[in-house]
Coordinates of N, CA, C and O in Angstrom, one line a residue:
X1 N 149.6 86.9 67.1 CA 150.6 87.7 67.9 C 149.9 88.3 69.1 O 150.4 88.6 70.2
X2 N 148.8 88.4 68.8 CA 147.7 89.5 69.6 C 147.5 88.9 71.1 O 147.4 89.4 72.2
X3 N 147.4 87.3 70.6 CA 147.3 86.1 71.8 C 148.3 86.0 72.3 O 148.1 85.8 73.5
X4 N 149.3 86.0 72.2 CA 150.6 85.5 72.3 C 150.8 86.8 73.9 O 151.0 86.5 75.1
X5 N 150.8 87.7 73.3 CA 151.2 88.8 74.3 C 149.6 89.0 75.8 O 149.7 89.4 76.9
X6 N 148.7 88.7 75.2 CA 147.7 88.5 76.3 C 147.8 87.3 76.9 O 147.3 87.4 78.1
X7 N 148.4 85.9 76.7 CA 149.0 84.8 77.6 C 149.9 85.2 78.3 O 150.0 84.5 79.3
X8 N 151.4 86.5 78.2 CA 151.9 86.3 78.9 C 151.6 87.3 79.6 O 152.3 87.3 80.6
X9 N 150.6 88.8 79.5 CA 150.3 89.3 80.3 C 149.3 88.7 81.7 O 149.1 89.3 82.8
X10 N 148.8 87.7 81.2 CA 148.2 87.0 82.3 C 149.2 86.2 82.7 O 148.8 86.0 83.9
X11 N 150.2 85.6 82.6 CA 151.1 84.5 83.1 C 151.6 85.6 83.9 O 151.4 85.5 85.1
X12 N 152.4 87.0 83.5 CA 152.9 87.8 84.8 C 152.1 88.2 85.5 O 152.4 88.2 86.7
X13 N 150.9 88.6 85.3 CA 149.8 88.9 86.2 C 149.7 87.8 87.6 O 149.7 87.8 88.9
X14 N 149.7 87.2 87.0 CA 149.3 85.4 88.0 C 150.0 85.4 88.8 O 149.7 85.1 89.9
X15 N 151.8 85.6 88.1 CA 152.6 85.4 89.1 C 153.5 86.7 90.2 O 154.3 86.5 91.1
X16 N 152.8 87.9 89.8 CA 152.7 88.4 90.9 C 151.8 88.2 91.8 O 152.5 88.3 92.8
X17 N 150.7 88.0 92.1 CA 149.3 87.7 92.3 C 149.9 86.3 93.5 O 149.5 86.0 94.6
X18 N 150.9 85.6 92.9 CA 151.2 84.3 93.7 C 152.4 85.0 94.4 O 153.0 84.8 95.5
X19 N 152.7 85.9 93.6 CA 153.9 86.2 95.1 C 153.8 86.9 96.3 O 154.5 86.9 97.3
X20 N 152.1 88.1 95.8 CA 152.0 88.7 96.8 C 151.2 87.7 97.9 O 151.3 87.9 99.2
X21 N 150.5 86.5 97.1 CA 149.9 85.5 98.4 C 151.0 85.2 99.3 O 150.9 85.1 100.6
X22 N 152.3 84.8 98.3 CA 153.1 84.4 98.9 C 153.7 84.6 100.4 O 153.8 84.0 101.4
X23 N 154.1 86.4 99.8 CA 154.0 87.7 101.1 C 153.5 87.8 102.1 O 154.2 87.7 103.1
X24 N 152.5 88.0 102.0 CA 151.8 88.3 102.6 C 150.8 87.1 103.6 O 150.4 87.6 104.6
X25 N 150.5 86.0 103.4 CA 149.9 85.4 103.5 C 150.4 83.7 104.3 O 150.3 83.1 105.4
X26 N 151.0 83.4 102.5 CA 151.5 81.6 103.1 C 152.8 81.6 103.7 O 153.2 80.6 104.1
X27 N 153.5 82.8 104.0 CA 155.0 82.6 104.4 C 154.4 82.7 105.9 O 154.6 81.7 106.6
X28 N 153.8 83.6 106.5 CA 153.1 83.6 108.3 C 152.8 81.8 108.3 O 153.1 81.0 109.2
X29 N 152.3 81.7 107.2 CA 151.5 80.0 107.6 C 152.7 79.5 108.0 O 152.9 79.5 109.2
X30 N 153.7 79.0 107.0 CA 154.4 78.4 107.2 C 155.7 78.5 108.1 O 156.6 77.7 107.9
X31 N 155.9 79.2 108.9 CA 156.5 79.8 110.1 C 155.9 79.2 111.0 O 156.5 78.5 111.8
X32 N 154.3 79.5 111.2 CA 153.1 78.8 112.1 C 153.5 77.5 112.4 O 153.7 77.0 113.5
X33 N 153.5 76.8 110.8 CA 153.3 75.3 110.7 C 154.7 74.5 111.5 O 154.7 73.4 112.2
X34 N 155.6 75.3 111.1 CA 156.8 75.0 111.8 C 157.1 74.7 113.0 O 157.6 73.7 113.5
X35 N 156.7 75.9 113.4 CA 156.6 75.4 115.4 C 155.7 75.2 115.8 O 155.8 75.2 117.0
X36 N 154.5 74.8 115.4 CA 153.7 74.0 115.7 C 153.4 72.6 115.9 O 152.5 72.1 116.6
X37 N 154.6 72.0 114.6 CA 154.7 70.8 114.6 C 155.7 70.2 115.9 O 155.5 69.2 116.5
X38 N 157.1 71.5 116.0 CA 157.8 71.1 116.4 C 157.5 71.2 118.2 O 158.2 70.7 119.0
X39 N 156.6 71.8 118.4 CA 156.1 72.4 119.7 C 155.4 70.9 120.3 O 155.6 70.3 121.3
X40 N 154.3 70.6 118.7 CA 153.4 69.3 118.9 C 154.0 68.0 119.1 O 153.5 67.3 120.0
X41 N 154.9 67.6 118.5 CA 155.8 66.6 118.7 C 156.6 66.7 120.4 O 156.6 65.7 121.2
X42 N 157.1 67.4 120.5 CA 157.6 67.6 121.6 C 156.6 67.4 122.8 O 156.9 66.5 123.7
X43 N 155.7 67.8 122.9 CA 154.6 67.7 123.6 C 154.2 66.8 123.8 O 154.0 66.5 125.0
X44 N 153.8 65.9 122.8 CA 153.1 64.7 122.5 C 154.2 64.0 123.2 O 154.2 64.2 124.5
X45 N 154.7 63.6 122.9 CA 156.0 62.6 123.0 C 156.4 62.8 124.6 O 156.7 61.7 125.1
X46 N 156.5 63.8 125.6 CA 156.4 64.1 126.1 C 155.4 63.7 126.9 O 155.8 63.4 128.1
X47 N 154.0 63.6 126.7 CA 152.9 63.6 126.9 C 152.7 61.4 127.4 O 152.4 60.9 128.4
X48 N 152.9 61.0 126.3 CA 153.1 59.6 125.9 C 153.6 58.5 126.3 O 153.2 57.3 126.4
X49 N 154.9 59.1 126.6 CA 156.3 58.2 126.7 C 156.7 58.7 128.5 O 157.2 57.9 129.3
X50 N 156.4 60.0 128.7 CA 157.0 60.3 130.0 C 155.9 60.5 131.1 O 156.1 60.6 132.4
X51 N 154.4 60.8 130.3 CA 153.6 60.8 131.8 C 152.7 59.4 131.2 O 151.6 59.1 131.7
X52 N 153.3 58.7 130.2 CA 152.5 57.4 129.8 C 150.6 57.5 129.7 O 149.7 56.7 130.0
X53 N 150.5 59.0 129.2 CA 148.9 58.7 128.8 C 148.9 58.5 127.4 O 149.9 58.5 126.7
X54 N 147.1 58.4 127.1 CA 146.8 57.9 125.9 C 147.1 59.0 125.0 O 147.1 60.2 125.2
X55 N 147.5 58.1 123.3 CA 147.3 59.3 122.2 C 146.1 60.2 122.5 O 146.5 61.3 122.9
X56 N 145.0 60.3 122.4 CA 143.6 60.9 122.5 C 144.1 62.0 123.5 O 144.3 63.2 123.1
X57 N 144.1 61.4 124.8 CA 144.2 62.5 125.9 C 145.6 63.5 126.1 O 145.7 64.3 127.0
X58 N 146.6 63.3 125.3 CA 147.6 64.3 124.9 C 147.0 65.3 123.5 O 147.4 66.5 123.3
X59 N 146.3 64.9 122.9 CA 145.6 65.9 121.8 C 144.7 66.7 122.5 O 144.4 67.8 122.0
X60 N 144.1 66.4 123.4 CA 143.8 67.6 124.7 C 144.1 68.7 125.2 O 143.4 69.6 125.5
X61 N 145.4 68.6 125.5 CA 145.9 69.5 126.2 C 146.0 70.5 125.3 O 145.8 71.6 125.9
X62 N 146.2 70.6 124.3 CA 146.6 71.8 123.4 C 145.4 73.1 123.8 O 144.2 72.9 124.1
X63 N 146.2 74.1 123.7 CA 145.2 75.3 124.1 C 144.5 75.9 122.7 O 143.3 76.0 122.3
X64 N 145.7 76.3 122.0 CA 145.1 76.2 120.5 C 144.9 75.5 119.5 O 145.7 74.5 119.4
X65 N 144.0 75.5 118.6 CA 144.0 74.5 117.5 C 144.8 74.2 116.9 O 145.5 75.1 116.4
X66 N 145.0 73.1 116.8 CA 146.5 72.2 116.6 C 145.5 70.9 115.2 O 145.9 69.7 114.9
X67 N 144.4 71.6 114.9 CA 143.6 70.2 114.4 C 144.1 70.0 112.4 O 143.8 69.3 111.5
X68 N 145.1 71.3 112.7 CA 146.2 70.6 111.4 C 146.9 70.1 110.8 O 147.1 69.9 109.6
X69 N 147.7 69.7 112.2 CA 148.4 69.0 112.6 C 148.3 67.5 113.0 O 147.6 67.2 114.0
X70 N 149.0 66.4 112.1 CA 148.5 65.2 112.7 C 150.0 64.3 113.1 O 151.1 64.5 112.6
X71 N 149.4 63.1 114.5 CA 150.4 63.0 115.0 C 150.7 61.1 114.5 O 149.9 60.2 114.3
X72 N 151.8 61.3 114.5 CA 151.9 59.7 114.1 C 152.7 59.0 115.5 O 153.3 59.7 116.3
X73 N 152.6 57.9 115.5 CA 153.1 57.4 117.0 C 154.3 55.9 116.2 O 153.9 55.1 115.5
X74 N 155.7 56.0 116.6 CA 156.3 54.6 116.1 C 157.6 54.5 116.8 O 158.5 55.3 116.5
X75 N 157.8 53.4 117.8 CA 159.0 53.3 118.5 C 159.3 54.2 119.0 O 160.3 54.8 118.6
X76 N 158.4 54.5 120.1 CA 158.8 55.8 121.3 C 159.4 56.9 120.4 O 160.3 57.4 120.9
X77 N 159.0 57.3 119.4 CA 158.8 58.4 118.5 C 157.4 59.2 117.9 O 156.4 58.6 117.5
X78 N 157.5 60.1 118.1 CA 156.2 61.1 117.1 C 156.6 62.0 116.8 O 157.4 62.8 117.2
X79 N 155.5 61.6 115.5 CA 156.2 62.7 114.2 C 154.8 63.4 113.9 O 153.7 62.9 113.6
X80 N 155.1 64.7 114.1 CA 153.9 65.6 113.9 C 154.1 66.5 112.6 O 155.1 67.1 112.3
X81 N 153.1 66.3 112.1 CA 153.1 66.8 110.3 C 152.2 68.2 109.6 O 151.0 68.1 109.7
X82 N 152.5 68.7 109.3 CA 151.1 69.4 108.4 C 151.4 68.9 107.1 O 152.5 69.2 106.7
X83 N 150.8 68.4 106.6 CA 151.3 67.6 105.1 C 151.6 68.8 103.8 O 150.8 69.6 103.3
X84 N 152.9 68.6 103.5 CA 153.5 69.5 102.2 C 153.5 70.7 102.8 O 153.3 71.7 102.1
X85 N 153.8 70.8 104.3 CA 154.3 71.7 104.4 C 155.2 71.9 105.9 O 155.7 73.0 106.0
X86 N 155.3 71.3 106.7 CA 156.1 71.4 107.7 C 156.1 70.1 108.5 O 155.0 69.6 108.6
X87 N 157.6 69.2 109.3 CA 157.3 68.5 110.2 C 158.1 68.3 111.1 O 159.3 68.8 110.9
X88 N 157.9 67.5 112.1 CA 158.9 67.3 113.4 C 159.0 66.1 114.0 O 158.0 65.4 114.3
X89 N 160.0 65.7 114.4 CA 160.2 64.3 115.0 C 160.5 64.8 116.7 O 161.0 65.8 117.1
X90 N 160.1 63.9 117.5 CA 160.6 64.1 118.6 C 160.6 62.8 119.1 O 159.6 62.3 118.7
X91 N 161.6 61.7 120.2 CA 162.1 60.8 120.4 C 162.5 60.8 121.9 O 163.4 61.5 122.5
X92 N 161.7 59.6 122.4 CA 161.7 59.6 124.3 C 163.7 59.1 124.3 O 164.1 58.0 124.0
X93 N 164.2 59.8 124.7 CA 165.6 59.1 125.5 C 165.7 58.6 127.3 O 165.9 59.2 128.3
X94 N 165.6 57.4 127.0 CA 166.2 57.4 128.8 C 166.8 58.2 129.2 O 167.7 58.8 128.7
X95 N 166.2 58.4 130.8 CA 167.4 60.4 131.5 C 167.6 60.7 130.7 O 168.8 60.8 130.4
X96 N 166.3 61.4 129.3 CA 166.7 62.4 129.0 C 165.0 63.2 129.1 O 164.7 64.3 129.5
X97 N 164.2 62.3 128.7 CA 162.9 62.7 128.6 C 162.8 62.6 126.6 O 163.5 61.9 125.8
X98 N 161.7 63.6 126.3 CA 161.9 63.5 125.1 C 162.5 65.0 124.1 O 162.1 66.1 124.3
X99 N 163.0 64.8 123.5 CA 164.2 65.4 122.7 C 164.1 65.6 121.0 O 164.0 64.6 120.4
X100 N 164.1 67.0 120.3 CA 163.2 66.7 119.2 C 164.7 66.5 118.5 O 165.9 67.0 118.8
X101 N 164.3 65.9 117.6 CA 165.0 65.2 116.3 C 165.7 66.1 115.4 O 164.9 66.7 114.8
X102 N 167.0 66.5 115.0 CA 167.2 67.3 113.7 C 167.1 66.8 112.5 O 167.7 65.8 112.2
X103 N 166.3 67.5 111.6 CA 166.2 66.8 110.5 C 167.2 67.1 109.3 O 167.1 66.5 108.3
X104 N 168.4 68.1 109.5 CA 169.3 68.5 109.0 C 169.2 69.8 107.9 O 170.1 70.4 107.3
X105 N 167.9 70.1 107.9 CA 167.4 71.2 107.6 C 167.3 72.9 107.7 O 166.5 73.6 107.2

């Protein structure tokens, strides 16, 4: 019995412990990650399709580190990712330039 009640004082332990990470911590991230992809994508795509330079030299331009972000390139689309945790499509339109994607989200 003795065990029983020290497993679940560590199981609640833990999971306050994950909520205050949560708090405090990975929810900023993930806000971050968000417009960063959707900023990156936009950019890129932009970058790519409308002043027609290389992938390489549009990962340049970025002022801040953006090196968590990775970009994928497919049919005048890029989709910028931080993996399992945020991402963005953005998509060249004729007269329009390029235009980010809703994901329905």
């Amino acid at each position: 019995m003795k065990l029983v009640k020290a497993l679940a004082v560590i199981v609640v332990a833990l999971g306050v412990i994950a909520i205050c990470v949560w708090q405090f911590w990975l929810k900023e991230q993930v806000k971050y990650a968000k417009v960063a992809t959707a900023y990156g994508a936009k950019m890129v795509c932009s970058c790519r399709f409308v002043a027609e330079r290389e992938m390489e030299s549009c990962k340049g331009d970025f002022t801040e580190d953006v090196s968590a972000v990775s970009f994928n390139e497919t049919d005048q689309t890029i989709r910028a990712s931080v993996p399992l945790i945020a991402s963005a499509e953005a998509r060249f339109e004729q007269g329009l330039g390029c235009v980010l994607i809703e994901d329905g989200s």
